Amino acid sequence: MNGDDEQLLRGRVQPPPRRCHPGPRPRTYAELIGGPLDSQQLDITNWRPEEIDDGVSLLTELGQFGPGGRVLYDPRPGDPARWDWGGDSP
């Protein structure tokens, strides 16, 4: 038995601290209002403010242009949790 073993047996060597898992981070969603994706939730959790201000063009087959078409949504002024439909795009 060496000196390290003796310290361990005497309780002088402490185990490394436990790492606590912080759990899931809260998510941020925007509700899509109007158009083909009405009432859907868009996860904007990690979006930068500039990205949110720009709005979004989402690929969907539910819009006017069918498969491969896009729908446009922009954040509602004064209510960034609700995004209004702006139309469809090919």
mmCIF file of N, CA and C in Angstrom:
data_model
loop_
_atom_site.group_PDB
_atom_site.id
_atom_site.type_symbol
_atom_site.label_atom_id
_atom_site.label_comp_id
_atom_site.label_asym_id
_atom_site.label_seq_id
_atom_site.Cartn_x
_atom_site.Cartn_y
_atom_site.Cartn_z
ATOM 1 N N MET A 1 0.858 -1.166 0.000
ATOM 2 C CA MET A 1 0.000 0.000 0.000
ATOM 3 C C MET A 1 0.907 1.233 0.000
ATOM 4 N N ASN A 2 0.603 2.175 -0.900
ATOM 5 C CA ASN A 2 1.419 3.385 -0.951
ATOM 6 C C ASN A 2 0.679 4.541 -0.273
ATOM 7 N N GLY A 3 1.285 5.728 -0.287
ATOM 8 C CA GLY A 3 0.718 6.893 0.393
ATOM 9 C C GLY A 3 -0.642 7.303 -0.158
ATOM 10 N N ASP A 4 -0.834 7.168 -1.474
ATOM 11 C CA ASP A 4 -2.122 7.522 -2.069
ATOM 12 C C ASP A 4 -3.235 6.615 -1.564
ATOM 13 N N ASP A 5 -2.924 5.331 -1.452
ATOM 14 C CA ASP A 5 -3.918 4.389 -0.946
ATOM 15 C C ASP A 5 -4.293 4.709 0.506
ATOM 16 N N GLU A 6 -3.311 5.102 1.293
ATOM 17 C CA GLU A 6 -3.581 5.437 2.691
ATOM 18 C C GLU A 6 -4.485 6.665 2.782
ATOM 19 N N GLN A 7 -4.214 7.693 1.948
ATOM 20 C CA GLN A 7 -5.062 8.887 1.971
ATOM 21 C C GLN A 7 -6.490 8.543 1.567
ATOM 22 N N LEU A 8 -6.638 7.675 0.592
ATOM 23 C CA LEU A 8 -7.970 7.270 0.144
ATOM 24 C C LEU A 8 -8.712 6.571 1.281
ATOM 25 N N LEU A 9 -8.034 5.684 1.973
ATOM 26 C CA LEU A 9 -8.662 4.964 3.076
ATOM 27 C C LEU A 9 -9.014 5.893 4.236
ATOM 28 N N ARG A 10 -8.264 6.948 4.450
ATOM 29 C CA ARG A 10 -8.537 7.893 5.531
ATOM 30 C C ARG A 10 -9.600 8.921 5.133
ATOM 31 N N GLY A 11 -10.032 8.911 3.878
ATOM 32 C CA GLY A 11 -11.065 9.826 3.432
ATOM 33 C C GLY A 11 -10.560 11.210 3.075
ATOM 34 N N ARG A 12 -9.268 11.372 2.885
ATOM 35 C CA ARG A 12 -8.712 12.680 2.564
ATOM 36 C C ARG A 12 -8.785 12.995 1.071
ATOM 37 N N VAL A 13 -8.963 11.997 0.271
ATOM 38 C CA VAL A 13 -9.086 12.212 -1.174
ATOM 39 C C VAL A 13 -10.567 12.263 -1.497
ATOM 40 N N GLN A 14 -10.994 13.385 -2.045
ATOM 41 C CA GLN A 14 -12.405 13.573 -2.355
ATOM 42 C C GLN A 14 -12.677 13.173 -3.798
ATOM 43 N N PRO A 15 -13.837 12.594 -4.053
ATOM 44 C CA PRO A 15 -14.191 12.276 -5.446
ATOM 45 C C PRO A 15 -14.436 13.572 -6.205
ATOM 46 N N PRO A 16 -14.343 13.546 -7.505
ATOM 47 C CA PRO A 16 -14.621 14.762 -8.273
ATOM 48 C C PRO A 16 -16.060 15.216 -8.041
ATOM 49 N N PRO A 17 -16.317 16.519 -8.133
ATOM 50 C CA PRO A 17 -17.686 16.994 -7.905
ATOM 51 C C PRO A 17 -18.642 16.429 -8.950
ATOM 52 N N ARG A 18 -19.870 16.190 -8.509
ATOM 53 C CA ARG A 18 -20.886 15.684 -9.433
ATOM 54 C C ARG A 18 -21.291 16.804 -10.372
ATOM 55 N N ARG A 19 -21.434 16.476 -11.612
ATOM 56 C CA ARG A 19 -21.892 17.459 -12.589
ATOM 57 C C ARG A 19 -23.398 17.305 -12.726
ATOM 58 N N CYS A 20 -24.083 18.358 -12.421
ATOM 59 C CA CYS A 20 -25.536 18.325 -12.503
ATOM 60 C C CYS A 20 -25.967 18.646 -13.921
ATOM 61 N N HIS A 21 -26.832 17.837 -14.447
ATOM 62 C CA HIS A 21 -27.393 18.101 -15.767
ATOM 63 C C HIS A 21 -28.489 19.142 -15.601
ATOM 64 N N PRO A 22 -28.363 20.287 -16.282
ATOM 65 C CA PRO A 22 -29.335 21.357 -16.063
ATOM 66 C C PRO A 22 -30.725 21.062 -16.614
ATOM 67 N N GLY A 23 -30.861 20.010 -17.378
ATOM 68 C CA GLY A 23 -32.164 19.682 -17.947
ATOM 69 C C GLY A 23 -32.412 20.439 -19.242
ATOM 70 N N PRO A 24 -33.558 20.230 -19.826
ATOM 71 C CA PRO A 24 -33.841 20.870 -21.112
ATOM 72 C C PRO A 24 -34.007 22.387 -20.959
ATOM 73 N N ARG A 25 -33.571 23.095 -21.984
ATOM 74 C CA ARG A 25 -33.740 24.544 -21.986
ATOM 75 C C ARG A 25 -35.155 24.883 -22.421
ATOM 76 N N PRO A 26 -35.684 25.973 -21.913
ATOM 77 C CA PRO A 26 -37.027 26.373 -22.360
ATOM 78 C C PRO A 26 -36.998 26.732 -23.844
ATOM 79 N N ARG A 27 -38.063 26.422 -24.529
ATOM 80 C CA ARG A 27 -38.166 26.680 -25.976
ATOM 81 C C ARG A 27 -39.011 27.932 -26.199
ATOM 82 N N THR A 28 -38.772 28.588 -27.328
ATOM 83 C CA THR A 28 -39.553 29.757 -27.725
ATOM 84 C C THR A 28 -40.235 29.433 -29.040
ATOM 85 N N TYR A 29 -41.543 29.627 -29.089
ATOM 86 C CA TYR A 29 -42.313 29.316 -30.290
ATOM 87 C C TYR A 29 -43.058 30.553 -30.770
ATOM 88 N N ALA A 30 -43.268 30.597 -32.081
ATOM 89 C CA ALA A 30 -44.116 31.615 -32.682
ATOM 90 C C ALA A 30 -45.300 30.895 -33.308
ATOM 91 N N GLU A 31 -46.498 31.412 -33.088
ATOM 92 C CA GLU A 31 -47.691 30.823 -33.697
ATOM 93 C C GLU A 31 -47.889 31.434 -35.077
ATOM 94 N N LEU A 32 -48.064 30.580 -36.077
ATOM 95 C CA LEU A 32 -48.305 31.040 -37.442
ATOM 96 C C LEU A 32 -49.794 31.326 -37.601
ATOM 97 N N ILE A 33 -50.120 32.535 -38.076
ATOM 98 C CA ILE A 33 -51.505 32.984 -38.177
ATOM 99 C C ILE A 33 -51.878 33.143 -39.642
ATOM 100 N N GLY A 34 -52.934 32.463 -40.064
ATOM 101 C CA GLY A 34 -53.423 32.556 -41.433
ATOM 102 C C GLY A 34 -52.640 31.662 -42.384
ATOM 103 N N GLY A 35 -53.119 31.587 -43.618
ATOM 104 C CA GLY A 35 -52.440 30.793 -44.644
ATOM 105 C C GLY A 35 -52.527 29.306 -44.399
ATOM 106 N N PRO A 36 -51.788 28.543 -45.192
ATOM 107 C CA PRO A 36 -51.881 27.085 -45.110
ATOM 108 C C PRO A 36 -51.306 26.475 -43.829
ATOM 109 N N LEU A 37 -50.488 27.208 -43.108
ATOM 110 C CA LEU A 37 -49.904 26.662 -41.876
ATOM 111 C C LEU A 37 -50.529 27.290 -40.631
ATOM 112 N N ASP A 38 -51.735 27.796 -40.759
ATOM 113 C CA ASP A 38 -52.442 28.450 -39.658
ATOM 114 C C ASP A 38 -52.442 27.578 -38.402
ATOM 115 N N SER A 39 -52.124 28.178 -37.286
ATOM 116 C CA SER A 39 -52.106 27.546 -35.954
ATOM 117 C C SER A 39 -50.908 26.640 -35.705
ATOM 118 N N GLN A 40 -50.006 26.497 -36.660
ATOM 119 C CA GLN A 40 -48.790 25.708 -36.434
ATOM 120 C C GLN A 40 -47.841 26.507 -35.557
ATOM 121 N N GLN A 41 -46.964 25.806 -34.849
ATOM 122 C CA GLN A 41 -45.966 26.439 -33.998
ATOM 123 C C GLN A 41 -44.598 26.359 -34.669
ATOM 124 N N LEU A 42 -43.901 27.490 -34.746
ATOM 125 C CA LEU A 42 -42.561 27.555 -35.324
ATOM 126 C C LEU A 42 -41.561 27.744 -34.187
ATOM 127 N N ASP A 43 -40.607 26.823 -34.055
ATOM 128 C CA ASP A 43 -39.597 26.901 -32.998
ATOM 129 C C ASP A 43 -38.549 27.953 -33.387
ATOM 130 N N ILE A 44 -38.495 29.043 -32.633
ATOM 131 C CA ILE A 44 -37.532 30.119 -32.903
ATOM 132 C C ILE A 44 -36.550 30.276 -31.741
ATOM 133 N N THR A 45 -36.329 29.217 -31.009
ATOM 134 C CA THR A 45 -35.526 29.251 -29.783
ATOM 135 C C THR A 45 -34.141 29.857 -29.982
ATOM 136 N N ASN A 46 -33.395 29.431 -30.953
ATOM 137 C CA ASN A 46 -32.010 29.889 -31.116
ATOM 138 C C ASN A 46 -31.854 30.938 -32.212
ATOM 139 N N TRP A 47 -32.928 31.561 -32.604
ATOM 140 C CA TRP A 47 -32.854 32.571 -33.656
ATOM 141 C C TRP A 47 -32.335 33.883 -33.091
ATOM 142 N N ARG A 48 -31.504 34.565 -33.885
ATOM 143 C CA ARG A 48 -31.033 35.902 -33.521
ATOM 144 C C ARG A 48 -32.145 36.913 -33.803
ATOM 145 N N PRO A 49 -32.146 38.056 -33.127
ATOM 146 C CA PRO A 49 -33.191 39.066 -33.366
ATOM 147 C C PRO A 49 -33.313 39.483 -34.828
ATOM 148 N N GLU A 50 -32.176 39.566 -35.542
ATOM 149 C CA GLU A 50 -32.226 39.933 -36.968
ATOM 150 C C GLU A 50 -32.982 38.887 -37.788
ATOM 151 N N GLU A 51 -32.791 37.619 -37.441
ATOM 152 C CA GLU A 51 -33.493 36.552 -38.154
ATOM 153 C C GLU A 51 -34.997 36.626 -37.906
ATOM 154 N N ILE A 52 -35.365 36.940 -36.692
ATOM 155 C CA ILE A 52 -36.790 37.055 -36.368
ATOM 156 C C ILE A 52 -37.395 38.235 -37.106
ATOM 157 N N ASP A 53 -36.697 39.364 -37.128
ATOM 158 C CA ASP A 53 -37.196 40.563 -37.817
ATOM 159 C C ASP A 53 -37.403 40.327 -39.307
ATOM 160 N N ASP A 54 -36.561 39.460 -39.909
ATOM 161 C CA ASP A 54 -36.643 39.186 -41.350
ATOM 162 C C ASP A 54 -37.849 38.342 -41.735
ATOM 163 N N GLY A 55 -38.446 37.646 -40.786
ATOM 164 C CA GLY A 55 -39.541 36.734 -41.116
ATOM 165 C C GLY A 55 -38.987 35.441 -41.691
ATOM 166 N N VAL A 56 -39.874 34.654 -42.295
ATOM 167 C CA VAL A 56 -39.450 33.333 -42.745
ATOM 168 C C VAL A 56 -40.187 32.928 -44.018
ATOM 169 N N SER A 57 -39.504 32.123 -44.811
ATOM 170 C CA SER A 57 -40.076 31.492 -45.999
ATOM 171 C C SER A 57 -39.973 29.988 -45.770
ATOM 172 N N LEU A 58 -41.116 29.327 -45.596
ATOM 173 C CA LEU A 58 -41.132 27.908 -45.246
ATOM 174 C C LEU A 58 -41.554 27.042 -46.422
ATOM 175 N N LEU A 59 -40.800 26.005 -46.669
ATOM 176 C CA LEU A 59 -41.111 25.049 -47.725
ATOM 177 C C LEU A 59 -42.312 24.205 -47.299
ATOM 178 N N THR A 60 -43.323 24.130 -48.169
ATOM 179 C CA THR A 60 -44.503 23.321 -47.862
ATOM 180 C C THR A 60 -45.200 22.918 -49.150
ATOM 181 N N GLU A 61 -45.912 21.811 -49.100
ATOM 182 C CA GLU A 61 -46.723 21.392 -50.244
ATOM 183 C C GLU A 61 -48.169 21.830 -50.080
ATOM 184 N N LEU A 62 -48.464 22.496 -48.981
ATOM 185 C CA LEU A 62 -49.836 22.888 -48.689
ATOM 186 C C LEU A 62 -50.231 24.233 -49.301
ATOM 187 N N GLY A 63 -49.288 24.989 -49.797
ATOM 188 C CA GLY A 63 -49.567 26.312 -50.329
ATOM 189 C C GLY A 63 -50.093 26.289 -51.759
ATOM 190 N N GLN A 64 -50.260 27.467 -52.310
ATOM 191 C CA GLN A 64 -50.796 27.665 -53.661
ATOM 192 C C GLN A 64 -49.968 26.956 -54.727
ATOM 193 N N PHE A 65 -48.652 26.831 -54.529
ATOM 194 C CA PHE A 65 -47.774 26.277 -55.551
ATOM 195 C C PHE A 65 -47.466 24.794 -55.361
ATOM 196 N N GLY A 66 -48.114 24.152 -54.413
ATOM 197 C CA GLY A 66 -47.956 22.714 -54.212
ATOM 198 C C GLY A 66 -46.557 22.332 -53.765
ATOM 199 N N PRO A 67 -46.159 21.067 -54.039
ATOM 200 C CA PRO A 67 -44.835 20.606 -53.610
ATOM 201 C C PRO A 67 -43.728 21.519 -54.141
ATOM 202 N N GLY A 68 -42.820 21.891 -53.272
ATOM 203 C CA GLY A 68 -41.722 22.774 -53.641
ATOM 204 C C GLY A 68 -42.047 24.248 -53.441
ATOM 205 N N GLY A 69 -43.313 24.564 -53.170
ATOM 206 C CA GLY A 69 -43.697 25.948 -52.935
ATOM 207 C C GLY A 69 -43.343 26.395 -51.523
ATOM 208 N N ARG A 70 -43.434 27.688 -51.318
ATOM 209 C CA ARG A 70 -43.105 28.262 -50.008
ATOM 210 C C ARG A 70 -44.234 29.160 -49.528
ATOM 211 N N VAL A 71 -44.323 29.302 -48.221
ATOM 212 C CA VAL A 71 -45.253 30.252 -47.612
ATOM 213 C C VAL A 71 -44.429 31.245 -46.804
ATOM 214 N N LEU A 72 -44.879 32.488 -46.794
ATOM 215 C CA LEU A 72 -44.135 33.569 -46.146
ATOM 216 C C LEU A 72 -44.863 34.025 -44.881
ATOM 217 N N TYR A 73 -44.126 34.154 -43.798
ATOM 218 C CA TYR A 73 -44.673 34.624 -42.529
ATOM 219 C C TYR A 73 -43.736 35.677 -41.941
ATOM 220 N N ASP A 74 -44.328 36.729 -41.360
ATOM 221 C CA ASP A 74 -43.570 37.800 -40.717
ATOM 222 C C ASP A 74 -44.103 38.015 -39.302
ATOM 223 N N PRO A 75 -43.210 38.376 -38.357
ATOM 224 C CA PRO A 75 -43.675 38.620 -36.989
ATOM 225 C C PRO A 75 -44.642 39.796 -36.952
ATOM 226 N N ARG A 76 -45.655 39.653 -36.148
ATOM 227 C CA ARG A 76 -46.654 40.708 -35.985
ATOM 228 C C ARG A 76 -46.037 41.856 -35.173
ATOM 229 N N PRO A 77 -46.141 43.091 -35.659
ATOM 230 C CA PRO A 77 -45.602 44.221 -34.896
ATOM 231 C C PRO A 77 -46.236 44.288 -33.495
ATOM 232 N N GLY A 78 -45.395 44.347 -32.503
ATOM 233 C CA GLY A 78 -45.873 44.419 -31.122
ATOM 234 C C GLY A 78 -46.207 43.081 -30.493
ATOM 235 N N ASP A 79 -46.182 42.002 -31.268
ATOM 236 C CA ASP A 79 -46.496 40.668 -30.739
ATOM 237 C C ASP A 79 -45.633 39.624 -31.453
ATOM 238 N N PRO A 80 -44.338 39.537 -31.096
ATOM 239 C CA PRO A 80 -43.426 38.631 -31.801
ATOM 240 C C PRO A 80 -43.737 37.150 -31.625
ATOM 241 N N ALA A 81 -44.687 36.812 -30.755
ATOM 242 C CA ALA A 81 -45.076 35.406 -30.576
ATOM 243 C C ALA A 81 -46.096 34.980 -31.627
ATOM 244 N N ARG A 82 -46.584 35.918 -32.435
ATOM 245 C CA ARG A 82 -47.561 35.605 -33.489
ATOM 246 C C ARG A 82 -47.020 36.131 -34.817
ATOM 247 N N TRP A 83 -46.967 35.248 -35.805
ATOM 248 C CA TRP A 83 -46.434 35.608 -37.125
ATOM 249 C C TRP A 83 -47.558 35.502 -38.143
ATOM 250 N N ASP A 84 -47.737 36.541 -38.915
ATOM 251 C CA ASP A 84 -48.824 36.621 -39.888
ATOM 252 C C ASP A 84 -48.381 36.139 -41.270
ATOM 253 N N TRP A 85 -49.309 35.475 -41.932
ATOM 254 C CA TRP A 85 -49.078 34.963 -43.286
ATOM 255 C C TRP A 85 -48.965 36.140 -44.247
ATOM 256 N N GLY A 86 -47.966 36.101 -45.124
ATOM 257 C CA GLY A 86 -47.749 37.165 -46.095
ATOM 258 C C GLY A 86 -48.010 36.739 -47.522
ATOM 259 N N GLY A 87 -48.284 35.459 -47.739
ATOM 260 C CA GLY A 87 -48.554 34.966 -49.079
ATOM 261 C C GLY A 87 -47.752 33.718 -49.394
ATOM 262 N N ASP A 88 -47.889 33.261 -50.639
ATOM 263 C CA ASP A 88 -47.193 32.060 -51.110
ATOM 264 C C ASP A 88 -46.177 32.473 -52.167
ATOM 265 N N SER A 89 -45.187 31.602 -52.359
ATOM 266 C CA SER A 89 -44.131 31.872 -53.332
ATOM 267 C C SER A 89 -43.763 30.553 -54.002
ATOM 268 N N PRO A 90 -43.436 30.588 -55.306
ATOM 269 C CA PRO A 90 -43.038 29.333 -55.969
ATOM 270 C C PRO A 90 -41.692 28.826 -55.487
#
